[in-house]
Amino acid sequence: MDEEEDRRLYAIAPEISRVTVGLLRTVVGLEPAERVPEEALRVADDVLARLGTDGLRSLVMSLAGWAAVGMENVAQLTGKTYEALVDEIELTCLEANPEG
């Protein structure tokens, strides 16, 4: 990233942090589970409309950070490796959509 990009993303970081926490509060434990991607898409569309691609990119960076921390915590608690956890996620994706 260049300095201009850093400044733009830094300026929207507080708003994206609020959006990320709000999204997580909404989707963790949401039933039925099919509503999780629907809510995520609603939030992504809202961020894109309000903050453009910088907002969407910042949201992805924020969610990736939270996902990594969460997986690290699960690995510590379960004694599984990070790779094993990613393999489980990949297997779940394949089972959910075996054609691709």
PDB file of C-alpha atoms in Angstrom:
ATOM      1  CA  MET A   1       0.000   0.000   0.000  1.00  0.00           C
ATOM      2  CA  ASP A   2       1.143   3.533  -0.655  1.00  0.00           C
ATOM      3  CA  GLU A   3       0.891   6.475   1.758  1.00  0.00           C
ATOM      4  CA  GLU A   4      -2.287   7.874   0.165  1.00  0.00           C
ATOM      5  CA  GLU A   5      -4.004   4.513   0.429  1.00  0.00           C
ATOM      6  CA  ASP A   6      -2.837   4.136   4.030  1.00  0.00           C
ATOM      7  CA  ARG A   7      -4.354   7.543   4.884  1.00  0.00           C
ATOM      8  CA  ARG A   8      -7.694   6.704   3.231  1.00  0.00           C
ATOM      9  CA  LEU A   9      -7.988   3.352   4.980  1.00  0.00           C
ATOM     10  CA  TYR A  10      -6.864   4.775   8.316  1.00  0.00           C
ATOM     11  CA  ALA A  11      -9.537   7.482   8.092  1.00  0.00           C
ATOM     12  CA  ILE A  12     -12.358   4.926   7.787  1.00  0.00           C
ATOM     13  CA  ALA A  13     -10.909   2.387  10.242  1.00  0.00           C
ATOM     14  CA  PRO A  14     -13.063   3.490  13.236  1.00  0.00           C
ATOM     15  CA  GLU A  15     -16.277   3.193  11.192  1.00  0.00           C
ATOM     16  CA  ILE A  16     -15.225  -0.194   9.808  1.00  0.00           C
ATOM     17  CA  SER A  17     -14.412  -1.406  13.325  1.00  0.00           C
ATOM     18  CA  ARG A  18     -17.942  -0.482  14.431  1.00  0.00           C
ATOM     19  CA  VAL A  19     -19.445  -2.175  11.381  1.00  0.00           C
ATOM     20  CA  THR A  20     -17.361  -5.313  11.955  1.00  0.00           C
ATOM     21  CA  VAL A  21     -18.353  -5.615  15.604  1.00  0.00           C
ATOM     22  CA  GLY A  22     -21.996  -5.017  14.673  1.00  0.00           C
ATOM     23  CA  LEU A  23     -21.858  -7.702  12.001  1.00  0.00           C
ATOM     24  CA  LEU A  24     -20.270 -10.190  14.396  1.00  0.00           C
ATOM     25  CA  ARG A  25     -22.883  -9.432  17.073  1.00  0.00           C
ATOM     26  CA  THR A  26     -25.585 -10.145  14.512  1.00  0.00           C
ATOM     27  CA  VAL A  27     -24.225 -13.319  12.926  1.00  0.00           C
ATOM     28  CA  VAL A  28     -22.665 -15.231  15.827  1.00  0.00           C
ATOM     29  CA  GLY A  29     -25.301 -17.760  16.811  1.00  0.00           C
ATOM     30  CA  LEU A  30     -27.712 -16.637  14.094  1.00  0.00           C
ATOM     31  CA  GLU A  31     -30.228 -19.288  13.123  1.00  0.00           C
ATOM     32  CA  PRO A  32     -30.806 -20.669  10.644  1.00  0.00           C
ATOM     33  CA  ALA A  33     -27.147 -20.614   9.612  1.00  0.00           C
ATOM     34  CA  GLU A  34     -28.145 -19.702   6.046  1.00  0.00           C
ATOM     35  CA  ARG A  35     -28.941 -16.210   7.326  1.00  0.00           C
ATOM     36  CA  VAL A  36     -25.263 -15.551   8.107  1.00  0.00           C
ATOM     37  CA  PRO A  37     -24.147 -14.985   4.487  1.00  0.00           C
ATOM     38  CA  GLU A  38     -27.315 -12.999   3.803  1.00  0.00           C
ATOM     39  CA  GLU A  39     -26.502 -10.616   6.653  1.00  0.00           C
ATOM     40  CA  ALA A  40     -22.855 -10.428   5.579  1.00  0.00           C
ATOM     41  CA  LEU A  41     -23.892  -9.484   2.042  1.00  0.00           C
ATOM     42  CA  ARG A  42     -26.284  -6.843   3.361  1.00  0.00           C
ATOM     43  CA  VAL A  43     -23.474  -5.278   5.385  1.00  0.00           C
ATOM     44  CA  ALA A  44     -20.981  -5.518   2.501  1.00  0.00           C
ATOM     45  CA  ASP A  45     -23.448  -3.840   0.133  1.00  0.00           C
ATOM     46  CA  ASP A  46     -24.039  -1.066   2.672  1.00  0.00           C
ATOM     47  CA  VAL A  47     -20.300  -0.506   3.186  1.00  0.00           C
ATOM     48  CA  LEU A  48     -19.699  -0.469  -0.571  1.00  0.00           C
ATOM     49  CA  ALA A  49     -22.497   2.054  -1.097  1.00  0.00           C
ATOM     50  CA  ARG A  50     -21.353   4.344   1.720  1.00  0.00           C
ATOM     51  CA  LEU A  51     -17.567   3.986   1.690  1.00  0.00           C
ATOM     52  CA  GLY A  52     -16.747   2.572  -1.729  1.00  0.00           C
ATOM     53  CA  THR A  53     -14.142  -0.035  -2.464  1.00  0.00           C
ATOM     54  CA  ASP A  54     -11.838   1.280   0.269  1.00  0.00           C
ATOM     55  CA  GLY A  55     -14.573   0.548   2.785  1.00  0.00           C
ATOM     56  CA  LEU A  56     -15.117  -2.923   1.422  1.00  0.00           C
ATOM     57  CA  ARG A  57     -11.385  -3.657   1.401  1.00  0.00           C
ATOM     58  CA  SER A  58     -11.072  -2.388   4.961  1.00  0.00           C
ATOM     59  CA  LEU A  59     -14.000  -4.571   6.043  1.00  0.00           C
ATOM     60  CA  VAL A  60     -12.329  -7.634   4.523  1.00  0.00           C
ATOM     61  CA  MET A  61      -9.073  -6.829   6.317  1.00  0.00           C
ATOM     62  CA  SER A  62     -10.927  -6.411   9.600  1.00  0.00           C
ATOM     63  CA  LEU A  63     -12.874  -9.654   9.242  1.00  0.00           C
ATOM     64  CA  ALA A  64      -9.733 -11.555   8.217  1.00  0.00           C
ATOM     65  CA  GLY A  65      -7.995 -10.312  11.338  1.00  0.00           C
ATOM     66  CA  TRP A  66     -10.854 -11.419  13.583  1.00  0.00           C
ATOM     67  CA  ALA A  67     -11.059 -14.795  11.827  1.00  0.00           C
ATOM     68  CA  ALA A  68      -7.328 -15.385  12.303  1.00  0.00           C
ATOM     69  CA  VAL A  69      -7.470 -14.509  15.999  1.00  0.00           C
ATOM     70  CA  GLY A  70     -10.542 -16.689  16.496  1.00  0.00           C
ATOM     71  CA  MET A  71      -8.888 -19.632  14.776  1.00  0.00           C
ATOM     72  CA  GLU A  72      -5.730 -19.175  16.822  1.00  0.00           C
ATOM     73  CA  ASN A  73      -7.847 -19.317  19.983  1.00  0.00           C
ATOM     74  CA  VAL A  74      -9.640 -22.473  18.805  1.00  0.00           C
ATOM     75  CA  ALA A  75      -6.294 -24.082  17.947  1.00  0.00           C
ATOM     76  CA  GLN A  76      -4.984 -23.352  21.438  1.00  0.00           C
ATOM     77  CA  LEU A  77      -8.125 -24.682  23.119  1.00  0.00           C
ATOM     78  CA  THR A  78      -8.394 -27.838  21.019  1.00  0.00           C
ATOM     79  CA  GLY A  79      -4.725 -28.625  20.481  1.00  0.00           C
ATOM     80  CA  LYS A  80      -5.283 -28.703  16.718  1.00  0.00           C
ATOM     81  CA  THR A  81      -2.884 -27.101  14.297  1.00  0.00           C
ATOM     82  CA  TYR A  82      -3.889 -24.077  12.259  1.00  0.00           C
ATOM     83  CA  GLU A  83      -3.617 -26.224   9.148  1.00  0.00           C
ATOM     84  CA  ALA A  84      -6.010 -28.812  10.613  1.00  0.00           C
ATOM     85  CA  LEU A  85      -8.574 -26.097  11.327  1.00  0.00           C
ATOM     86  CA  VAL A  86      -8.309 -24.733   7.787  1.00  0.00           C
ATOM     87  CA  ASP A  87      -8.626 -28.294   6.455  1.00  0.00           C
ATOM     88  CA  GLU A  88     -11.861 -28.704   8.449  1.00  0.00           C
ATOM     89  CA  ILE A  89     -13.237 -25.494   6.961  1.00  0.00           C
ATOM     90  CA  GLU A  90     -12.262 -26.603   3.467  1.00  0.00           C
ATOM     91  CA  LEU A  91     -13.924 -29.984   4.005  1.00  0.00           C
ATOM     92  CA  THR A  92     -17.106 -28.288   5.195  1.00  0.00           C
ATOM     93  CA  CYS A  93     -17.115 -26.130   2.056  1.00  0.00           C
ATOM     94  CA  LEU A  94     -16.638 -29.172  -0.149  1.00  0.00           C
ATOM     95  CA  GLU A  95     -19.459 -31.031   1.607  1.00  0.00           C
ATOM     96  CA  ALA A  96     -21.745 -28.027   1.240  1.00  0.00           C
ATOM     97  CA  ASN A  97     -20.952 -27.633  -2.465  1.00  0.00           C
ATOM     98  CA  PRO A  98     -19.442 -30.845  -3.837  1.00  0.00           C
ATOM     99  CA  GLU A  99     -19.580 -29.616  -7.450  1.00  0.00           C
ATOM    100  CA  GLY A 100     -17.302 -26.755  -6.999  1.00  0.00           C
TER     101      GLY A 100
END
